[in-house]
Amino acid sequence: MGELAASMGMTLQQGTMACSHPEGTSENMVCDADLYGIPNPAQYLNALFDQGKDPIDGAKIIFDTVEGGYACAARKDGVTYLLRDPVGLKPLYYCGLNFASQNVICGQPVLPGEVVQLPNSIRYRHVLEETSTDDPAEVLDMLRKTTGKQVERGSALMFSGGIDSTVLAFLTDSLLISCGLQSSQDIANAREAASILERELLEIVVSPQDIVRAIPHVCALLPEITLLNVEIGLLLFFICQEYKGTLLISGQGADELFGGYFKYERAYREGIHVNSMMKRDLENIHLGLERDHEVAEHFSKTIRYPYLNLHLIEAVLGIPAYLHFVPRRKEFLRKMATMAGIPGTLVSRPKKALQYGSGIHHIVKNHTSLLNALSGNHCQKRM
């Protein structure tokens, strides 16, 4: 069959499977996985896979059971199957019989919740389901439990002072980290919110010169160079560069879950089925996660996303739309925050998107010619 190399440390050879990380290997499986509280993910995943009456059934058992991110290659009866967690927390790509966790090696993605039989047969795809709920206390309890599993001693929460990260801050005792220009709204909001919550805050203040100098380094890491990817990538680049620990907690996914974007509110006011829009964006959120993964991996960091727990996602997708937008955007999440005991001044605070609140957007937008040049070089290197 020949050797298949992967940046996740996977190699597949004739009759054997191996991985550079012992915890990512078992007799018939290699994986890049971050499973909360599971010290040997390959053994754990392989045991679940073997419970199935066939490979597809085994994959379904994994999808229904496992919490966390994983990208796996499993061998059964001489055939290799690839599977990826249903949210897309871990990337996985393939081409022919090759597979990798970086698309510079293999370009065809395994989509979230997909099972691929090599060389190119898509056998199954898990579809996000909706479980009906209208109870903020129930969803808050789910978020509290998954946050408790994901947060570890010494972790740090990326904190902007907005409702998304404030809820997570209230549920954890992690160090808070904020990043932006000295005069940015995010730094000011995070400083005020951390003071109200009586929490330690690490401020990473960057200059316009820092941002411009970092743009080529960030672009070299990105799977695709777009204005949004560069802006978010820069923010994460500076945080990973300055933070000395290895585990970061992110509030990503809250906007898609709880109607945080203006486009959702506008659609709701216009009578459009906004839940379908939010579901579609959640099905595509893996594109942003792949960007974040590349930057974090460069610094040997791990990012976890409490809002992107599969069971939490499927519960929130079933919330009636009016509960998100009446009387204001993110109303359901704000009720959860109030139930948690978060002060009203923080519950009602409006919030700009990260790239705007940090001040990075304005700097990057003034250097689009640099981005265009880097984008051309980037495409040539990946061809």
Short mmCIF file of C-alpha atoms in Angstrom, two decimals:
data_model
loop_
_atom_site.label_atom_id
_atom_site.label_comp_id
_atom_site.label_asym_id
_atom_site.label_seq_id
_atom_site.Cartn_x
_atom_site.Cartn_y
_atom_site.Cartn_z
CA MET A 1 0.00 0.00 0.00
CA GLY A 2 2.95 2.30 0.56
CA GLU A 3 3.55 4.81 3.32
CA LEU A 4 0.98 7.50 4.06
CA ALA A 5 2.34 10.46 5.98
CA ALA A 6 0.29 12.92 8.02
CA SER A 7 1.18 16.05 9.95
CA MET A 8 -0.85 14.75 12.88
CA GLY A 9 1.93 12.22 13.24
CA MET A 10 0.09 9.43 11.44
CA THR A 11 1.75 6.96 9.14
CA LEU A 12 0.04 4.01 7.54
CA GLN A 13 2.16 1.19 6.16
CA GLN A 14 1.53 -2.23 4.70
CA GLY A 15 -0.06 -4.22 7.53
CA THR A 16 0.73 -1.72 10.29
CA MET A 17 -0.45 1.61 11.66
CA ALA A 18 1.77 3.96 13.64
CA CYS A 19 1.75 7.45 15.14
CA SER A 20 4.44 9.71 16.58
CA HIS A 21 2.32 10.16 19.73
CA PRO A 22 1.79 6.88 21.66
CA GLU A 23 -1.60 7.98 23.02
CA GLY A 24 -2.77 8.47 19.43
CA THR A 25 -2.20 4.88 18.39
CA SER A 26 -3.79 1.51 18.87
CA GLU A 27 -3.52 -1.72 16.90
CA ASN A 28 -5.96 -0.64 14.18
CA MET A 29 -6.38 3.11 14.66
CA VAL A 30 -4.41 6.34 14.60
CA CYS A 31 -5.95 9.64 15.63
CA ASP A 32 -5.42 13.28 16.37
CA ALA A 33 -7.81 13.70 19.28
CA ASP A 34 -8.53 15.94 22.24
CA LEU A 35 -10.99 13.97 24.38
CA TYR A 36 -11.65 15.52 27.76
CA GLY A 37 -10.36 13.27 30.54
CA ILE A 38 -9.43 10.39 28.19
CA PRO A 39 -5.66 9.68 28.48
CA ASN A 40 -5.46 7.15 25.62
CA PRO A 41 -7.87 8.38 22.92
CA ALA A 42 -6.87 5.86 20.24
CA GLN A 43 -7.59 2.88 22.48
CA TYR A 44 -10.86 4.44 23.63
CA LEU A 45 -12.04 5.28 20.10
CA ASN A 46 -10.96 1.92 18.71
CA ALA A 47 -12.91 0.07 21.43
CA LEU A 48 -16.06 2.02 20.51
CA PHE A 49 -15.45 1.48 16.80
CA ASP A 50 -15.19 -2.28 17.35
CA GLN A 51 -18.57 -2.33 19.12
CA GLY A 52 -20.32 -1.66 15.82
CA LYS A 53 -21.72 -4.48 13.74
CA ASP A 54 -19.88 -2.90 10.79
CA PRO A 55 -17.55 0.12 10.31
CA ILE A 56 -20.39 2.58 9.71
CA ASP A 57 -22.22 1.44 12.83
CA GLY A 58 -18.95 1.74 14.77
CA ALA A 59 -18.52 5.30 13.55
CA LYS A 60 -22.08 6.16 14.58
CA ILE A 61 -21.36 4.85 18.09
CA ILE A 62 -18.34 7.16 18.26
CA PHE A 63 -20.34 10.16 17.00
CA ASP A 64 -23.09 9.56 19.56
CA THR A 65 -20.79 8.84 22.51
CA VAL A 66 -17.60 10.85 22.36
CA GLU A 67 -17.16 14.43 23.61
CA GLY A 68 -14.27 16.38 22.14
CA GLY A 69 -12.45 16.76 18.86
CA TYR A 70 -11.05 13.87 16.87
CA ALA A 71 -9.80 12.94 13.42
CA CYS A 72 -9.27 9.20 12.99
CA ALA A 73 -8.04 6.61 10.55
CA ALA A 74 -9.30 3.11 11.39
CA ARG A 75 -8.54 -0.15 9.64
CA LYS A 76 -11.11 -2.93 9.41
CA ASP A 77 -10.76 -6.09 7.30
CA GLY A 78 -7.93 -4.53 5.32
CA VAL A 79 -9.92 -1.37 4.50
CA THR A 80 -9.08 2.09 5.88
CA TYR A 81 -11.86 4.42 7.08
CA LEU A 82 -11.49 8.09 7.98
CA LEU A 83 -13.86 9.81 10.39
CA ARG A 84 -14.06 13.26 11.89
CA ASP A 85 -16.06 14.59 14.85
CA PRO A 86 -19.50 16.00 13.89
CA VAL A 87 -18.63 19.61 14.79
CA GLY A 88 -15.28 19.68 12.98
CA LEU A 89 -13.07 20.48 15.97
CA LYS A 90 -10.17 18.57 14.39
CA PRO A 91 -9.28 18.82 10.67
CA LEU A 92 -8.70 15.84 8.40
CA TYR A 93 -7.88 15.68 4.67
CA TYR A 94 -7.23 12.94 2.14
CA CYS A 95 -6.25 12.27 -1.46
CA GLY A 96 -6.30 8.73 -2.77
CA LEU A 97 -4.87 6.56 -0.01
CA ASN A 98 -3.11 9.47 1.71
CA PHE A 99 -4.53 11.32 4.71
CA ALA A 100 -3.33 14.21 6.85
CA SER A 101 -4.42 16.86 9.33
CA GLN A 102 -3.07 19.67 7.11
CA ASN A 103 -4.34 20.44 3.65
CA VAL A 104 -0.85 21.30 2.39
CA ILE A 105 -0.35 17.53 2.22
CA CYS A 106 -3.83 16.40 1.16
CA GLY A 107 -6.45 18.73 -0.23
CA GLN A 108 -9.82 16.95 0.03
CA PRO A 109 -11.46 17.55 3.43
CA VAL A 110 -13.28 14.94 5.43
CA LEU A 111 -16.34 16.96 6.43
CA PRO A 112 -17.56 17.03 10.04
CA GLY A 113 -19.36 13.81 10.93
CA GLU A 114 -18.30 12.15 7.70
CA VAL A 115 -17.03 8.60 7.22
CA VAL A 116 -14.79 8.12 4.18
CA GLN A 117 -13.68 4.72 2.94
CA LEU A 118 -10.36 5.20 1.19
CA PRO A 119 -9.58 5.93 -1.52
CA ASN A 120 -12.65 8.13 -2.12
CA SER A 121 -15.99 6.63 -1.05
CA ILE A 122 -18.15 8.72 1.31
CA ARG A 123 -20.10 6.17 3.31
CA TYR A 124 -21.97 8.26 5.90
CA ARG A 125 -22.46 11.81 7.21
CA HIS A 126 -23.88 12.73 10.60
CA VAL A 127 -26.42 15.55 10.26
CA LEU A 128 -27.04 18.02 13.08
CA GLU A 129 -30.39 17.28 14.70
CA GLU A 130 -32.67 19.51 16.75
CA THR A 131 -33.89 18.58 20.23
CA SER A 132 -36.63 20.92 21.40
CA THR A 133 -36.12 23.08 24.49
CA ASP A 134 -37.19 26.52 25.66
CA ASP A 135 -35.64 26.39 29.14
CA PRO A 136 -32.58 28.62 29.75
CA ALA A 137 -31.83 26.73 32.98
CA GLU A 138 -31.53 23.44 31.07
CA VAL A 139 -29.13 24.89 28.50
CA LEU A 140 -27.12 26.67 31.21
CA ASP A 141 -26.72 23.35 33.03
CA MET A 142 -25.48 21.71 29.82
CA LEU A 143 -23.00 24.53 29.25
CA ARG A 144 -21.83 24.38 32.86
CA LYS A 145 -21.17 20.63 32.59
CA THR A 146 -19.29 20.73 29.30
CA THR A 147 -17.26 23.75 30.44
CA GLY A 148 -16.32 21.85 33.60
CA LYS A 149 -15.05 18.95 31.49
CA GLN A 150 -13.08 21.12 29.08
CA VAL A 151 -11.40 23.57 31.45
CA GLU A 152 -8.25 22.38 33.22
CA ARG A 153 -5.96 23.92 35.79
CA GLY A 154 -3.68 26.44 34.13
CA SER A 155 -5.96 27.08 31.15
CA ALA A 156 -6.76 30.58 29.92
CA LEU A 157 -9.99 32.03 28.53
CA MET A 158 -9.86 34.39 25.56
CA PHE A 159 -11.89 37.26 26.99
CA SER A 160 -13.37 40.36 25.36
CA GLY A 161 -15.84 41.40 28.05
CA GLY A 162 -18.81 40.49 25.84
CA ILE A 163 -21.65 38.24 26.95
CA ASP A 164 -20.22 35.07 25.31
CA SER A 165 -16.87 35.09 27.08
CA THR A 166 -18.33 36.58 30.27
CA VAL A 167 -20.64 33.58 30.72
CA LEU A 168 -17.67 31.24 30.34
CA ALA A 169 -15.61 33.37 32.74
CA PHE A 170 -18.36 33.07 35.33
CA LEU A 171 -18.37 29.28 34.95
CA THR A 172 -14.59 28.87 35.30
CA ASP A 173 -11.66 30.17 37.31
CA SER A 174 -9.32 30.37 34.31
CA LEU A 175 -6.96 33.24 33.68
CA LEU A 176 -8.59 35.82 31.37
CA ILE A 177 -6.70 37.04 28.28
CA SER A 178 -7.60 40.06 26.17
CA CYS A 179 -5.82 41.30 23.05
CA GLY A 180 -6.04 44.47 21.01
CA LEU A 181 -4.70 47.94 20.36
CA GLN A 182 -4.14 50.09 23.44
CA SER A 183 -7.19 52.24 22.64
CA SER A 184 -9.43 49.36 21.53
CA GLN A 185 -12.90 48.70 22.86
CA ASP A 186 -12.08 45.07 23.67
CA ILE A 187 -9.22 45.99 25.99
CA ALA A 188 -11.38 48.59 27.76
CA ASN A 189 -14.40 46.26 28.03
CA ALA A 190 -12.32 43.31 29.20
CA ARG A 191 -10.58 45.44 31.83
CA GLU A 192 -13.91 46.71 33.18
CA ALA A 193 -15.58 43.28 33.12
CA ALA A 194 -12.61 41.58 34.80
CA SER A 195 -12.73 44.22 37.53
CA ILE A 196 -16.46 43.65 38.11
CA LEU A 197 -15.91 39.88 38.21
CA GLU A 198 -12.81 40.36 40.41
CA ARG A 199 -10.70 38.26 38.05
CA GLU A 200 -7.10 38.36 36.90
CA LEU A 201 -6.69 39.68 33.35
CA LEU A 202 -3.66 39.35 31.08
CA GLU A 203 -3.71 42.23 28.60
CA ILE A 204 -1.85 41.71 25.33
CA VAL A 205 -1.52 45.18 23.81
CA VAL A 206 -0.28 45.33 20.22
CA SER A 207 0.72 48.26 18.05
CA PRO A 208 -0.11 48.88 14.39
CA GLN A 209 3.52 48.03 13.61
CA ASP A 210 3.20 44.68 15.43
CA ILE A 211 0.15 43.85 13.32
CA VAL A 212 1.78 44.70 9.99
CA ARG A 213 4.94 42.74 10.86
CA ALA A 214 2.88 39.68 11.83
CA ILE A 215 0.70 39.59 8.70
CA PRO A 216 3.14 37.51 6.56
CA HIS A 217 3.69 35.02 9.40
CA VAL A 218 -0.05 34.55 9.89
CA CYS A 219 -0.76 34.26 6.17
CA ALA A 220 1.82 31.47 5.94
CA LEU A 221 -0.21 29.46 8.46
CA LEU A 222 -3.69 29.96 7.03
CA PRO A 223 -5.49 27.38 4.86
CA GLU A 224 -7.04 30.30 2.92
CA ILE A 225 -6.12 33.98 2.94
CA THR A 226 -9.20 36.16 3.38
CA LEU A 227 -9.58 39.44 5.25
CA LEU A 228 -11.57 37.74 8.03
CA ASN A 229 -9.14 34.82 8.34
CA VAL A 230 -6.16 37.16 8.59
CA GLU A 231 -7.85 39.38 11.19
CA ILE A 232 -8.92 36.53 13.45
CA GLY A 233 -5.66 34.71 12.77
CA LEU A 234 -3.67 37.75 13.91
CA LEU A 235 -5.59 38.00 17.15
CA LEU A 236 -4.98 34.34 17.91
CA PHE A 237 -1.34 34.63 16.78
CA PHE A 238 -0.60 37.33 19.37
CA ILE A 239 -2.43 35.45 22.14
CA CYS A 240 -0.62 32.18 21.43
CA GLN A 241 2.70 34.00 21.16
CA GLU A 242 2.38 35.65 24.58
CA TYR A 243 0.48 33.01 26.57
CA LYS A 244 2.90 30.58 28.22
CA GLY A 245 0.39 27.80 28.91
CA THR A 246 -0.89 25.22 26.44
CA LEU A 247 -4.71 25.22 26.79
CA LEU A 248 -6.92 28.08 25.58
CA ILE A 249 -10.70 28.31 26.00
CA SER A 250 -12.74 30.08 23.31
CA GLY A 251 -16.29 31.41 23.21
CA GLN A 252 -16.55 30.74 19.48
CA GLY A 253 -19.91 29.39 18.35
CA ALA A 254 -22.06 31.46 20.70
CA ASP A 255 -23.06 33.93 17.97
CA GLU A 256 -24.18 31.14 15.64
CA LEU A 257 -26.02 29.35 18.45
CA PHE A 258 -27.78 32.25 20.13
CA GLY A 259 -28.44 34.67 17.27
CA GLY A 260 -25.58 37.07 17.89
CA TYR A 261 -25.16 38.41 14.37
CA PHE A 262 -27.23 41.29 13.04
CA LYS A 263 -28.03 39.27 9.90
CA TYR A 264 -29.98 36.83 12.10
CA GLU A 265 -32.01 39.55 13.77
CA ARG A 266 -32.77 41.17 10.42
CA ALA A 267 -33.87 37.81 8.98
CA TYR A 268 -36.12 37.22 11.98
CA ARG A 269 -37.74 40.67 11.63
CA GLU A 270 -38.30 39.96 7.92
CA GLY A 271 -40.02 36.65 8.63
CA ILE A 272 -37.22 34.47 7.28
CA HIS A 273 -36.67 31.06 8.91
CA VAL A 274 -33.62 32.17 10.89
CA ASN A 275 -33.04 28.82 12.61
CA SER A 276 -32.10 27.36 9.22
CA MET A 277 -29.56 30.15 8.71
CA MET A 278 -28.02 29.52 12.11
CA LYS A 279 -27.88 25.77 11.51
CA ARG A 280 -26.19 26.27 8.14
CA ASP A 281 -23.56 28.52 9.72
CA LEU A 282 -22.92 25.93 12.44
CA GLU A 283 -22.48 23.27 9.78
CA ASN A 284 -19.78 25.48 8.23
CA ILE A 285 -18.11 26.64 11.44
CA HIS A 286 -15.39 24.05 10.89
CA LEU A 287 -13.84 26.42 8.33
CA GLY A 288 -13.03 28.91 11.08
CA LEU A 289 -11.92 26.12 13.41
CA GLU A 290 -9.47 24.89 10.77
CA ARG A 291 -7.97 28.39 10.62
CA ASP A 292 -7.64 28.55 14.40
CA HIS A 293 -6.18 25.04 14.53
CA GLU A 294 -3.36 25.96 12.15
CA VAL A 295 -2.34 29.02 14.19
CA ALA A 296 -2.61 27.24 17.54
CA GLU A 297 -0.68 24.19 16.30
CA HIS A 298 2.17 26.47 15.23
CA PHE A 299 2.60 27.43 18.89
CA SER A 300 1.82 23.93 20.27
CA LYS A 301 -1.42 25.19 21.83
CA THR A 302 -4.80 23.47 22.14
CA ILE A 303 -8.09 25.37 21.87
CA ARG A 304 -11.34 24.10 23.36
CA TYR A 305 -14.81 25.46 22.63
CA PRO A 306 -17.46 24.87 25.34
CA TYR A 307 -20.27 26.31 23.20
CA LEU A 308 -19.49 23.77 20.46
CA ASN A 309 -20.41 20.67 22.41
CA LEU A 310 -22.49 18.54 20.02
CA HIS A 311 -25.35 17.86 22.44
CA LEU A 312 -25.49 21.53 23.44
CA ILE A 313 -25.60 22.55 19.77
CA GLU A 314 -28.46 20.19 18.98
CA ALA A 315 -30.42 21.38 22.03
CA VAL A 316 -30.01 25.06 21.17
CA LEU A 317 -30.96 24.49 17.52
CA GLY A 318 -34.40 23.50 18.77
CA ILE A 319 -35.01 26.77 20.63
CA PRO A 320 -37.87 28.79 19.05
CA ALA A 321 -36.44 31.78 17.19
CA TYR A 322 -38.42 34.44 19.06
CA LEU A 323 -36.66 33.47 22.30
CA HIS A 324 -33.38 34.66 20.75
CA PHE A 325 -34.64 38.03 19.46
CA VAL A 326 -37.47 39.27 21.68
CA PRO A 327 -36.98 41.86 22.99
CA ARG A 328 -33.31 41.97 21.87
CA ARG A 329 -30.61 39.95 20.18
CA LYS A 330 -29.14 37.04 22.20
CA GLU A 331 -32.04 37.25 24.65
CA PHE A 332 -31.92 33.52 25.48
CA LEU A 333 -28.20 33.65 26.32
CA ARG A 334 -28.75 36.80 28.39
CA LYS A 335 -31.39 34.95 30.42
CA MET A 336 -28.87 32.16 30.98
CA ALA A 337 -26.34 34.76 32.15
CA THR A 338 -28.83 36.30 34.57
CA MET A 339 -29.67 32.85 35.97
CA ALA A 340 -25.94 32.22 36.48
CA GLY A 341 -25.73 35.37 38.61
CA ILE A 342 -23.80 37.62 36.23
CA PRO A 343 -24.23 41.35 37.03
CA GLY A 344 -26.77 43.15 34.86
CA THR A 345 -24.26 45.67 33.51
CA LEU A 346 -22.37 42.80 31.85
CA VAL A 347 -25.50 40.95 30.71
CA SER A 348 -26.79 43.92 28.71
CA ARG A 349 -23.49 45.13 27.26
CA PRO A 350 -23.37 45.28 23.41
CA LYS A 351 -20.31 43.79 21.71
CA LYS A 352 -18.50 44.30 18.42
CA ALA A 353 -17.02 41.37 16.49
CA LEU A 354 -13.52 40.42 17.66
CA GLN A 355 -11.66 41.90 14.70
CA TYR A 356 -13.49 45.22 15.10
CA GLY A 357 -13.41 45.41 18.90
CA SER A 358 -9.70 44.65 18.99
CA GLY A 359 -8.88 47.37 16.45
CA ILE A 360 -7.12 44.91 14.14
CA HIS A 361 -9.62 45.25 11.27
CA HIS A 362 -8.75 48.88 10.54
CA ILE A 363 -5.01 48.17 10.36
CA VAL A 364 -5.33 45.09 8.15
CA LYS A 365 -7.81 46.75 5.80
CA ASN A 366 -5.24 49.48 5.13
CA HIS A 367 -2.78 46.81 3.92
CA THR A 368 -4.91 44.89 1.42
CA SER A 369 -2.16 45.19 -1.22
CA LEU A 370 0.13 43.19 1.07
CA LEU A 371 -2.60 40.59 1.54
CA ASN A 372 -3.12 40.32 -2.22
CA ALA A 373 0.59 39.75 -2.79
CA LEU A 374 0.80 37.18 -0.02
CA SER A 375 -2.33 35.45 -1.29
CA GLY A 376 -0.74 34.93 -4.71
CA ASN A 377 2.41 33.42 -3.20
CA HIS A 378 0.29 31.31 -0.86
CA CYS A 379 -1.67 29.76 -3.73
CA GLN A 380 1.51 28.93 -5.67
CA LYS A 381 3.05 27.15 -2.66
CA ARG A 382 -0.04 24.99 -2.20
CA MET A 383 -0.34 23.95 -5.84
#
